[in-house]
């Protein structure tokens, strides 16, 4: 099968097309024929070496990628939730497994607990945008447990973690102040939030009962946080919390049941997502270059030959 590998740390140009043996399902594992994988900021960090500096011991070469969507090809002993032919989406907890498996490939053997079913009617490319970002948003909100009618500030609402968090919080009855990229305010407002343009004085925009820092901005995101409030960060803040407020970090974990719920919401239209462009797997260097340049409206999604049905 074809994969995208990182043989050395560096810019997008270090991504190379390679070949590896087709995976075999071990006990508790599912072999997924991957049709789509999403480009995430964490993939950029893995490729550039930023993740290696935080998590020493990463082997080279490795296959990056957290998010996948595709079809079950085989199941291992003890697997009960899936059978061959099922459409699935999933999140590979890429850093904890230290690149043993990645989603930038035409197939992967993954643990059953990392996967959820793709509901009928949900496009696989859209499904691929959900796992890492949707679970990060849901688990961050679970830490905050915001009360209905409380005010939540979401930074980075134009990005996937931010747009999923905004929608989930609005559905929970929160008043959401959502920091949007320039030109994206109307779309963010369509999610039910009060859109704030980039550069807004967050201290003046508050007070907010809670903050979910999806960009992340770091401690500056908590400038308008009310005393007694909590800020949840998607990257550990460098500074300690000021007196009277709490800082927490969300460490996303696989959650099959949670992912099933999110996928059902996406299929039913209770959640929406955005795709900027679908790019062939072999053009992963271009996808990473676009992601690093910024300014895309939506997720960049890699499509393997399986999607076209013209290869293994």
Short mmCIF file of C-alpha atoms in Angstrom, two decimals, residues 160-301:
data_model
loop_
_atom_site.label_atom_id
_atom_site.label_comp_id
_atom_site.label_asym_id
_atom_site.label_seq_id
_atom_site.Cartn_x
_atom_site.Cartn_y
_atom_site.Cartn_z
CA UNK A 160 -12.38 23.06 13.42
CA UNK A 161 -11.99 22.73 17.19
CA UNK A 162 -13.45 26.20 17.59
CA UNK A 163 -16.38 25.73 15.22
CA UNK A 164 -17.36 22.40 16.78
CA UNK A 165 -17.03 23.83 20.31
CA UNK A 166 -19.13 26.85 19.34
CA UNK A 167 -21.95 24.69 18.00
CA UNK A 168 -21.93 22.29 20.95
CA UNK A 169 -21.97 25.14 23.45
CA UNK A 170 -24.81 26.94 21.66
CA UNK A 171 -26.82 23.72 21.72
CA UNK A 172 -26.13 23.48 25.46
CA UNK A 173 -27.76 26.88 25.95
CA UNK A 174 -24.65 29.00 26.37
CA UNK A 175 -24.14 32.52 25.16
CA UNK A 176 -21.04 32.08 23.00
CA UNK A 177 -18.60 34.85 22.17
CA UNK A 178 -16.58 33.45 19.26
CA UNK A 179 -13.34 34.96 17.99
CA UNK A 180 -13.36 34.67 14.19
CA UNK A 181 -10.77 35.14 11.47
CA UNK A 182 -11.02 38.24 9.30
CA UNK A 183 -13.82 37.83 6.80
CA UNK A 184 -15.27 34.82 8.61
CA UNK A 185 -17.45 36.66 11.10
CA UNK A 186 -20.71 36.02 9.23
CA UNK A 187 -20.10 32.29 9.00
CA UNK A 188 -19.23 32.05 12.70
CA UNK A 189 -22.35 34.05 13.56
CA UNK A 190 -24.40 31.57 11.51
CA UNK A 191 -23.41 28.92 14.08
CA UNK A 192 -25.39 30.81 16.72
CA UNK A 193 -22.51 32.73 18.29
CA UNK A 194 -21.79 36.40 18.77
CA UNK A 195 -18.85 36.71 16.41
CA UNK A 196 -15.90 38.83 17.50
CA UNK A 197 -13.38 39.99 14.88
CA UNK A 198 -9.74 39.03 15.28
CA UNK A 199 -7.95 41.67 17.31
CA UNK A 200 -10.89 42.25 19.67
CA UNK A 201 -9.90 43.38 23.17
CA UNK A 202 -10.97 40.23 25.03
CA UNK A 203 -10.86 41.96 28.41
CA UNK A 204 -13.40 44.49 27.14
CA UNK A 205 -15.50 41.81 25.43
CA UNK A 206 -16.03 39.92 28.67
CA UNK A 207 -16.69 39.09 31.32
CA UNK A 208 -16.90 35.45 30.32
CA UNK A 209 -17.77 32.69 32.76
CA UNK A 210 -15.50 30.27 30.91
CA UNK A 211 -13.02 30.21 28.04
CA UNK A 212 -12.14 27.51 25.54
CA UNK A 213 -8.89 28.52 23.86
CA UNK A 214 -8.93 26.62 20.57
CA UNK A 215 -6.33 28.68 18.65
CA UNK A 216 -4.49 28.59 21.07
CA UNK A 217 -3.76 32.13 22.22
CA UNK A 218 -2.49 31.02 25.62
CA UNK A 219 -3.11 32.96 28.85
CA UNK A 220 -4.11 36.07 26.86
CA UNK A 221 -7.33 34.25 25.98
CA UNK A 222 -8.35 34.51 29.63
CA UNK A 223 -8.08 38.31 29.79
CA UNK A 224 -11.85 38.68 30.10
CA UNK A 225 -12.43 35.67 32.36
CA UNK A 226 -14.67 36.30 35.36
CA UNK A 227 -13.34 35.56 38.84
CA UNK A 228 -14.13 31.97 39.63
CA UNK A 229 -14.11 31.04 35.96
CA UNK A 230 -12.11 28.41 34.12
CA UNK A 231 -10.10 28.53 30.91
CA UNK A 232 -9.42 25.30 29.03
CA UNK A 233 -6.49 25.29 26.64
CA UNK A 234 -5.69 22.97 23.75
CA UNK A 235 -2.00 23.50 24.46
CA UNK A 236 -0.62 23.81 28.01
CA UNK A 237 -0.26 27.50 28.95
CA UNK A 238 3.20 28.74 29.77
CA UNK A 239 2.03 30.93 32.64
CA UNK A 240 0.22 30.06 35.85
CA UNK A 241 -3.39 31.13 36.26
CA UNK A 242 -3.99 34.49 37.93
CA UNK A 243 -5.58 34.46 41.36
CA UNK A 244 -9.26 33.61 41.29
CA UNK A 245 -9.38 31.70 38.01
CA UNK A 246 -8.48 28.16 36.95
CA UNK A 247 -6.43 26.96 33.97
CA UNK A 248 -6.95 23.46 32.57
CA UNK A 249 -5.65 21.65 29.48
CA UNK A 250 -7.66 19.21 27.38
CA UNK A 251 -5.71 16.06 26.44
CA UNK A 252 -7.88 14.45 23.80
CA UNK A 253 -8.48 10.72 24.17
CA UNK A 254 -10.27 8.17 21.97
CA UNK A 255 -13.96 7.94 22.83
CA UNK A 256 -15.92 5.63 20.56
CA UNK A 257 -19.29 6.44 22.13
CA UNK A 258 -18.64 10.18 22.00
CA UNK A 259 -17.52 9.93 18.39
CA UNK A 260 -20.66 7.96 17.50
CA UNK A 261 -22.78 10.80 18.96
CA UNK A 262 -20.83 13.47 17.11
CA UNK A 263 -21.09 11.56 13.83
CA UNK A 264 -24.86 11.20 14.29
CA UNK A 265 -25.12 14.94 14.92
CA UNK A 266 -23.09 15.71 11.80
CA UNK A 267 -25.20 13.36 9.69
CA UNK A 268 -28.43 14.89 11.01
CA UNK A 269 -27.30 18.48 10.44
CA UNK A 270 -27.12 19.31 14.14
CA UNK A 271 -23.42 19.98 13.53
CA UNK A 272 -21.81 21.41 10.41
CA UNK A 273 -18.25 21.24 9.16
CA UNK A 274 -16.26 22.84 6.35
CA UNK A 275 -13.82 21.46 3.80
CA UNK A 276 -11.51 23.90 2.03
CA UNK A 277 -10.10 21.39 -0.47
CA UNK A 278 -9.75 17.67 -1.07
CA UNK A 279 -6.19 16.91 -2.18
CA UNK A 280 -4.69 13.61 -3.45
CA UNK A 281 -2.55 11.79 -0.87
CA UNK A 282 0.50 12.07 -3.10
CA UNK A 283 0.18 15.87 -2.93
CA UNK A 284 0.49 15.94 0.87
CA UNK A 285 3.44 18.39 0.65
CA UNK A 286 1.15 20.93 -1.06
CA UNK A 287 -1.54 20.35 1.56
CA UNK A 288 0.94 21.01 4.37
CA UNK A 289 2.22 24.13 2.61
CA UNK A 290 -1.34 25.45 2.33
CA UNK A 291 -2.03 24.66 5.98
CA UNK A 292 1.11 26.45 7.13
CA UNK A 293 0.33 29.49 4.99
CA UNK A 294 -3.07 29.76 6.68
CA UNK A 295 -6.19 31.54 5.52
CA UNK A 296 -8.04 28.46 4.22
CA UNK A 297 -11.76 28.34 4.92
CA UNK A 298 -12.20 24.84 6.30
CA UNK A 299 -10.20 21.66 6.63
CA UNK A 300 -7.74 20.30 4.09
CA UNK A 301 -8.52 16.64 3.42
#
